[in-house]
Amino acid sequence: MAPLASVLSERQKEELHRALLDYLSSAGLHSTFEALKSELPAQQDFQPDPKAKWAGLLEKKWTSVIRLQKKIMDLERENSMLKDELASAGSITSSRKGQQEDWLPGRGGGARHTLVSVLLTGHRSPITAVAFHPTFSSLASASEDCTIKIWDYETGEFEVTLKGHTKVVCDVDYDSKGTFLGKIRSRTLEQNIILPDIINLSKLNPPVSCSSDLTIKLWDCSNNYRCTKTLYDHDHSVSSSRFLPGDTHIVSASRDQTIKIWEVATSLVSFSKQTSSFNLFCVKTLRGHSEWVRGVWPWTHGKLLVSASNDQVSFPFTARIWDLTTGESKVELRGHEHVVEIAAFTPQVANAAIREMAGIPAPTTQDSKTKEPDPVFVATGSRDKTIRIWDCSSGQCLKTLVGHDNWIRALVFHPNGQHLLSCSDDKTIRAWEMRTGRCVKVVDAHDHFITSMAWGRALAGGGPPTTNADSADHPNGQSPSTHRRVAVLATGSVDQSIKIWAPYFFCALSLPLPA
């Protein structure tokens, strides 16, 4: 039988022979080494040399082949998954509506856009918070670089940088309508400075931000995002700021162990000679936490707040539910084994699924019609790597969701109420099925810790915006099609990037694009 024709050149043959001889010598196979050497007249003078280019070449070639085979298998598997997703999508034009209502990040492709540092337009330090405009395709991001940046999340284009804070910007939030009219009543202030009876503030789309510089700031979107108000009263870093339902007040949480309520629609002001600016008074201070208050979040209907903190009573760490009317702490949620980073009231559309998960009977039809809606459940996330679902009335933990490998940093309820999304320092987003408490989706989202996450607030197809809470609740516990929110998710990370996740996009785009 004639030998097969070699596909190697003479030079490649020589390198292969030398690599074989080197391997046999280094492996101690001396008899085989001498036998092969005698079969290769051109290699009679070969001597092993650890510094020669062929030293260890055979092992390197072998391992590189294995790596390439694994890469090919991974690509084939990914290609197969994408084909399956495309096939299951069917006709997008005919079925997009139904699919968007149940869409989860990672289903239907990767990140639509990645908003990263390019030249001078991106954040230069970790992202701390992201917030969607309730009407337009704008996204605000806060960062440890002391700035806030505004992006168009549909195109990925950078719009403007807001500068004013002198330390880390810890949080950012939009009001519920994207339009805010402020009126400040007059009062004689220090050194007999008199303000007009009514000061009409310009039309705002105001994000509110807070910082480690002890301040809270309001920004005028209609005037190139000029800072119009600075609020002073906290004695330490301000870790969280949110508009309350109705947009007439802001709630803030701080490392000074307090929660403060600020009136921004009609309020007294003081004049600062140092900054030559007018400052709003705090109208209420809530005390009860004994350590750093990590954040505070209002209930959709405005009567209650939930706060997360570093508090540690005996051993368990705590979150608290507050009555806004009285300023009193109603319930302590004890059970986490480390700092509570995040908390969120569950939307009404999720209540039925959570009752099923916890084995709680549903309320009677008559009760649900006559009784004013109350928050029933709260979700909290902690540095102990767990998420807990609590009964608001009793403070009892109904379910502990285990799966993350590091601190939980943000929680967002899906608008359909069937899933809870969480992000973590383990660099993943997880989707939890509320009916069972089971993790149904894991998305490797970033290259570093994920610090923040938000779901789009604008309504699909236009219409009035949602409230500034996490969900637009409906009295009967359902979210009708006219109130369906856009299917878009934003995540921010220590890797200094913001990712936009949306259905039917299969590539990640780094933005801004080079000119």
CSV table of C-alpha atoms in Angstrom, one decimal, residues 57-296:
chain,number,residue,atom,x,y,z
A,57,LEU,CA,6.6,22.3,20.9
A,58,LEU,CA,4.7,19.0,20.7
A,59,GLU,CA,2.9,19.6,24.1
A,60,LYS,CA,2.0,23.2,23.1
A,61,LYS,CA,0.5,22.1,19.8
A,62,TRP,CA,-1.4,19.3,21.5
A,63,THR,CA,-3.0,21.6,24.1
A,64,SER,CA,-3.8,24.3,21.6
A,65,VAL,CA,-5.7,21.7,19.5
A,66,ILE,CA,-7.7,20.8,22.6
A,67,ARG,CA,-8.5,24.4,23.3
A,68,LEU,CA,-9.6,25.0,19.8
A,69,GLN,CA,-11.8,21.9,19.9
A,70,LYS,CA,-13.4,23.2,23.1
A,71,LYS,CA,-13.9,26.7,21.5
A,72,ILE,CA,-15.5,25.1,18.4
A,73,MET,CA,-17.9,23.1,20.6
A,74,ASP,CA,-18.8,26.2,22.6
A,75,LEU,CA,-19.5,28.2,19.5
A,76,GLU,CA,-21.6,25.4,18.0
A,77,ARG,CA,-23.6,25.2,21.2
A,78,GLU,CA,-24.2,29.0,21.2
A,79,ASN,CA,-25.1,28.9,17.6
A,80,SER,CA,-27.6,26.2,18.2
A,81,MET,CA,-29.2,28.1,21.1
A,82,LEU,CA,-29.5,31.3,19.0
A,83,LYS,CA,-31.1,29.2,16.2
A,84,ASP,CA,-33.6,27.8,18.7
A,85,GLU,CA,-34.4,31.3,20.0
A,86,LEU,CA,-34.9,32.6,16.5
A,87,ALA,CA,-37.2,29.7,15.7
A,88,SER,CA,-39.2,30.1,18.9
A,89,ALA,CA,-39.6,33.8,18.2
A,90,GLY,CA,-41.6,33.0,15.1
A,91,SER,CA,-43.0,36.0,13.4
A,92,ILE,CA,-41.9,39.0,15.5
A,93,THR,CA,-44.4,41.3,13.9
A,94,SER,CA,-47.4,39.1,14.8
A,95,SER,CA,-46.3,37.9,18.3
A,96,ARG,CA,-44.0,40.6,19.6
A,97,LYS,CA,-46.7,42.0,22.0
A,98,GLY,CA,-47.2,38.7,23.9
A,99,GLN,CA,-43.6,37.9,24.0
A,100,GLN,CA,-42.5,41.3,25.3
A,101,GLU,CA,-44.9,41.0,28.2
A,102,ASP,CA,-43.1,37.8,29.5
A,103,TRP,CA,-39.6,38.8,28.3
A,104,LEU,CA,-36.6,38.2,30.6
A,105,PRO,CA,-33.0,39.4,30.1
A,106,GLY,CA,-30.9,36.8,28.3
A,107,ARG,CA,-34.0,35.5,26.5
A,108,GLY,CA,-33.8,36.7,22.9
A,109,GLY,CA,-30.1,37.6,22.9
A,110,GLY,CA,-27.6,39.6,24.8
A,111,ALA,CA,-27.2,43.2,25.7
A,112,ARG,CA,-28.6,45.7,23.1
A,113,HIS,CA,-26.1,48.4,24.0
A,114,THR,CA,-23.1,48.6,26.3
A,115,LEU,CA,-22.5,52.2,27.4
A,116,VAL,CA,-18.8,52.3,28.2
A,117,SER,CA,-16.0,54.7,28.6
A,118,VAL,CA,-14.8,56.0,25.2
A,119,LEU,CA,-12.5,59.0,25.0
A,120,LEU,CA,-14.0,61.5,27.5
A,121,THR,CA,-17.7,60.7,27.3
A,122,GLY,CA,-18.0,57.6,29.6
A,123,HIS,CA,-17.9,57.2,33.3
A,124,ARG,CA,-14.4,56.9,34.8
A,125,SER,CA,-15.3,55.0,38.0
A,126,PRO,CA,-17.9,52.3,39.0
A,127,ILE,CA,-21.6,52.9,38.2
A,128,THR,CA,-23.6,53.3,41.4
A,129,ALA,CA,-27.2,53.8,40.1
A,130,VAL,CA,-29.3,53.8,36.9
A,131,ALA,CA,-32.8,55.3,36.4
A,132,PHE,CA,-35.1,55.4,33.3
A,133,HIS,CA,-37.1,58.6,32.4
A,134,PRO,CA,-40.8,57.7,32.7
A,135,THR,CA,-41.7,59.0,29.2
A,136,PHE,CA,-38.7,59.5,26.9
A,137,SER,CA,-35.9,57.1,25.9
A,138,SER,CA,-33.5,58.7,28.4
A,139,LEU,CA,-31.5,56.9,31.0
A,140,ALA,CA,-29.6,58.6,33.9
A,141,SER,CA,-26.5,56.9,35.4
A,142,ALA,CA,-24.7,57.9,38.6
A,143,SER,CA,-21.1,57.1,39.3
A,144,GLU,CA,-18.3,57.2,41.8
A,145,ASP,CA,-16.6,59.7,39.4
A,146,CYS,CA,-18.9,62.4,41.0
A,147,THR,CA,-21.0,62.8,37.8
A,148,ILE,CA,-24.4,61.9,36.4
A,149,LYS,CA,-24.7,61.1,32.7
A,150,ILE,CA,-27.8,61.1,30.5
A,151,TRP,CA,-28.0,58.6,27.6
A,152,ASP,CA,-30.5,57.8,24.9
A,153,TYR,CA,-31.0,54.1,25.6
A,154,GLU,CA,-32.7,53.3,22.3
A,155,THR,CA,-29.7,54.5,20.2
A,156,GLY,CA,-27.0,54.2,22.9
A,157,GLU,CA,-25.9,57.8,22.3
A,158,PHE,CA,-24.4,59.9,25.1
A,159,GLU,CA,-26.3,63.2,25.7
A,160,VAL,CA,-24.9,65.2,28.6
A,161,THR,CA,-22.9,65.1,31.8
A,162,LEU,CA,-24.2,66.6,35.0
A,163,LYS,CA,-21.5,68.0,37.3
A,164,GLY,CA,-22.1,69.5,40.7
A,165,HIS,CA,-21.5,66.9,43.3
A,166,THR,CA,-18.0,66.9,44.8
A,167,LYS,CA,-17.9,63.2,45.9
A,168,VAL,CA,-19.4,59.9,44.9
A,169,VAL,CA,-23.0,60.2,43.5
A,170,CYS,CA,-24.8,57.4,45.3
A,171,ASP,CA,-28.3,57.5,43.7
A,172,VAL,CA,-30.4,59.1,41.0
A,173,ASP,CA,-34.2,59.1,40.3
A,174,TYR,CA,-36.7,60.7,38.1
A,175,ASP,CA,-40.1,62.0,39.2
A,176,SER,CA,-43.2,60.1,37.9
A,177,LYS,CA,-44.3,62.3,35.1
A,178,GLY,CA,-41.0,63.7,33.7
A,179,THR,CA,-42.6,67.2,34.3
A,180,PHE,CA,-42.3,68.9,37.7
A,181,LEU,CA,-43.6,72.4,38.6
A,182,GLY,CA,-42.2,73.7,41.8
A,183,LYS,CA,-43.5,76.7,43.8
A,184,ILE,CA,-41.7,78.0,46.8
A,185,ARG,CA,-43.5,80.2,49.4
A,186,SER,CA,-41.8,83.2,50.8
A,187,ARG,CA,-40.6,83.8,54.3
A,188,THR,CA,-38.3,86.3,56.0
A,189,LEU,CA,-35.0,84.6,56.2
A,190,GLU,CA,-31.6,85.4,57.8
A,191,GLN,CA,-30.4,89.0,57.4
A,192,ASN,CA,-33.9,90.1,56.4
A,193,ILE,CA,-33.7,88.5,52.9
A,194,ILE,CA,-37.2,88.5,51.5
A,195,LEU,CA,-38.3,86.2,48.7
A,196,PRO,CA,-41.3,86.8,46.4
A,197,ASP,CA,-44.6,85.3,47.6
A,198,ILE,CA,-44.4,82.6,44.9
A,199,ILE,CA,-41.4,81.6,42.9
A,200,ASN,CA,-42.4,79.6,39.8
A,201,LEU,CA,-39.7,77.2,39.0
A,202,SER,CA,-39.1,76.4,35.3
A,203,LYS,CA,-40.6,73.3,33.9
A,204,LEU,CA,-38.5,70.4,35.0
A,205,ASN,CA,-37.9,66.8,34.0
A,206,PRO,CA,-35.9,66.6,37.2
A,207,PRO,CA,-33.8,63.8,38.2
A,208,VAL,CA,-32.9,63.9,41.9
A,209,SER,CA,-29.5,62.8,42.9
A,210,CYS,CA,-27.7,62.3,46.2
A,211,SER,CA,-24.0,62.0,47.1
A,212,SER,CA,-21.3,61.4,49.7
A,213,ASP,CA,-20.9,65.2,49.7
A,214,LEU,CA,-23.9,65.3,52.1
A,215,THR,CA,-26.2,66.9,49.5
A,216,ILE,CA,-29.3,66.1,47.4
A,217,LYS,CA,-29.6,68.0,44.1
A,218,LEU,CA,-32.5,68.6,41.7
A,219,TRP,CA,-31.7,69.1,38.0
A,220,ASP,CA,-33.6,71.1,35.4
A,221,CYS,CA,-33.8,69.0,32.2
A,222,SER,CA,-35.4,71.9,30.2
A,223,ASN,CA,-32.4,74.1,30.9
A,224,ASN,CA,-29.5,71.8,29.9
A,225,TYR,CA,-29.9,69.9,33.2
A,226,ARG,CA,-28.8,72.9,35.3
A,227,CYS,CA,-28.8,72.2,39.0
A,228,THR,CA,-31.8,74.2,40.4
A,229,LYS,CA,-31.8,73.1,44.1
A,230,THR,CA,-29.4,71.7,46.6
A,231,LEU,CA,-30.8,70.2,49.8
A,232,TYR,CA,-28.7,70.2,53.0
A,233,ASP,CA,-29.5,68.6,56.3
A,234,HIS,CA,-27.8,65.2,56.5
A,235,ASP,CA,-24.7,64.8,58.6
A,236,HIS,CA,-23.1,62.0,56.6
A,237,SER,CA,-23.2,60.4,53.1
A,238,VAL,CA,-26.6,60.4,51.5
A,239,SER,CA,-27.0,56.9,50.2
A,240,SER,CA,-30.5,57.0,48.6
A,241,SER,CA,-33.0,59.6,47.3
A,242,ARG,CA,-36.5,58.9,45.8
A,243,PHE,CA,-39.5,60.9,44.7
A,244,LEU,CA,-42.6,60.0,46.8
A,245,PRO,CA,-45.8,59.3,44.8
A,246,GLY,CA,-47.3,62.7,43.9
A,247,ASP,CA,-43.8,64.2,43.3
A,248,THR,CA,-44.3,66.9,45.9
A,249,HIS,CA,-41.8,65.3,48.3
A,250,ILE,CA,-38.5,63.5,48.2
A,251,VAL,CA,-37.3,60.9,50.7
A,252,SER,CA,-33.7,60.3,51.4
A,253,ALA,CA,-31.6,57.9,53.5
A,254,SER,CA,-28.2,58.5,55.0
A,255,ARG,CA,-25.2,57.1,56.8
A,256,ASP,CA,-26.2,59.4,59.6
A,257,GLN,CA,-28.8,56.7,60.6
A,258,THR,CA,-31.8,58.9,59.5
A,259,ILE,CA,-34.4,59.1,56.8
A,260,LYS,CA,-35.6,62.6,55.8
A,261,ILE,CA,-38.6,63.9,54.0
A,262,TRP,CA,-38.2,67.0,51.8
A,263,GLU,CA,-41.0,69.1,50.4
A,264,VAL,CA,-40.1,70.2,46.9
A,265,ALA,CA,-43.4,71.6,45.5
A,266,THR,CA,-44.3,74.1,48.2
A,267,SER,CA,-41.7,74.7,50.9
A,268,LEU,CA,-39.8,77.2,52.9
A,269,VAL,CA,-36.3,78.0,51.8
A,270,SER,CA,-33.1,79.3,53.5
A,271,PHE,CA,-30.4,81.3,51.8
A,272,SER,CA,-26.8,80.1,52.0
A,273,LYS,CA,-24.3,83.0,52.0
A,274,GLN,CA,-21.5,80.5,51.3
A,275,THR,CA,-23.0,79.1,48.1
A,276,SER,CA,-25.3,82.0,47.2
A,277,SER,CA,-28.2,79.6,46.7
A,278,PHE,CA,-31.6,78.8,48.2
A,279,ASN,CA,-31.9,75.6,50.1
A,280,LEU,CA,-35.0,73.6,51.0
A,281,PHE,CA,-35.9,72.7,54.6
A,282,CYS,CA,-36.4,69.1,55.7
A,283,VAL,CA,-40.0,68.7,56.9
A,284,LYS,CA,-39.6,65.4,58.7
A,285,THR,CA,-36.9,63.2,60.1
A,286,LEU,CA,-37.5,59.5,60.7
A,287,ARG,CA,-35.3,58.0,63.4
A,288,GLY,CA,-35.0,54.3,64.5
A,289,HIS,CA,-32.1,52.8,62.7
A,290,SER,CA,-28.9,52.4,64.7
A,291,GLU,CA,-26.5,52.1,61.7
A,292,TRP,CA,-26.0,53.3,58.2
A,293,VAL,CA,-29.4,53.4,56.2
A,294,ARG,CA,-28.4,51.9,52.9
A,295,GLY,CA,-31.6,52.9,51.0
A,296,VAL,CA,-35.2,53.8,51.2
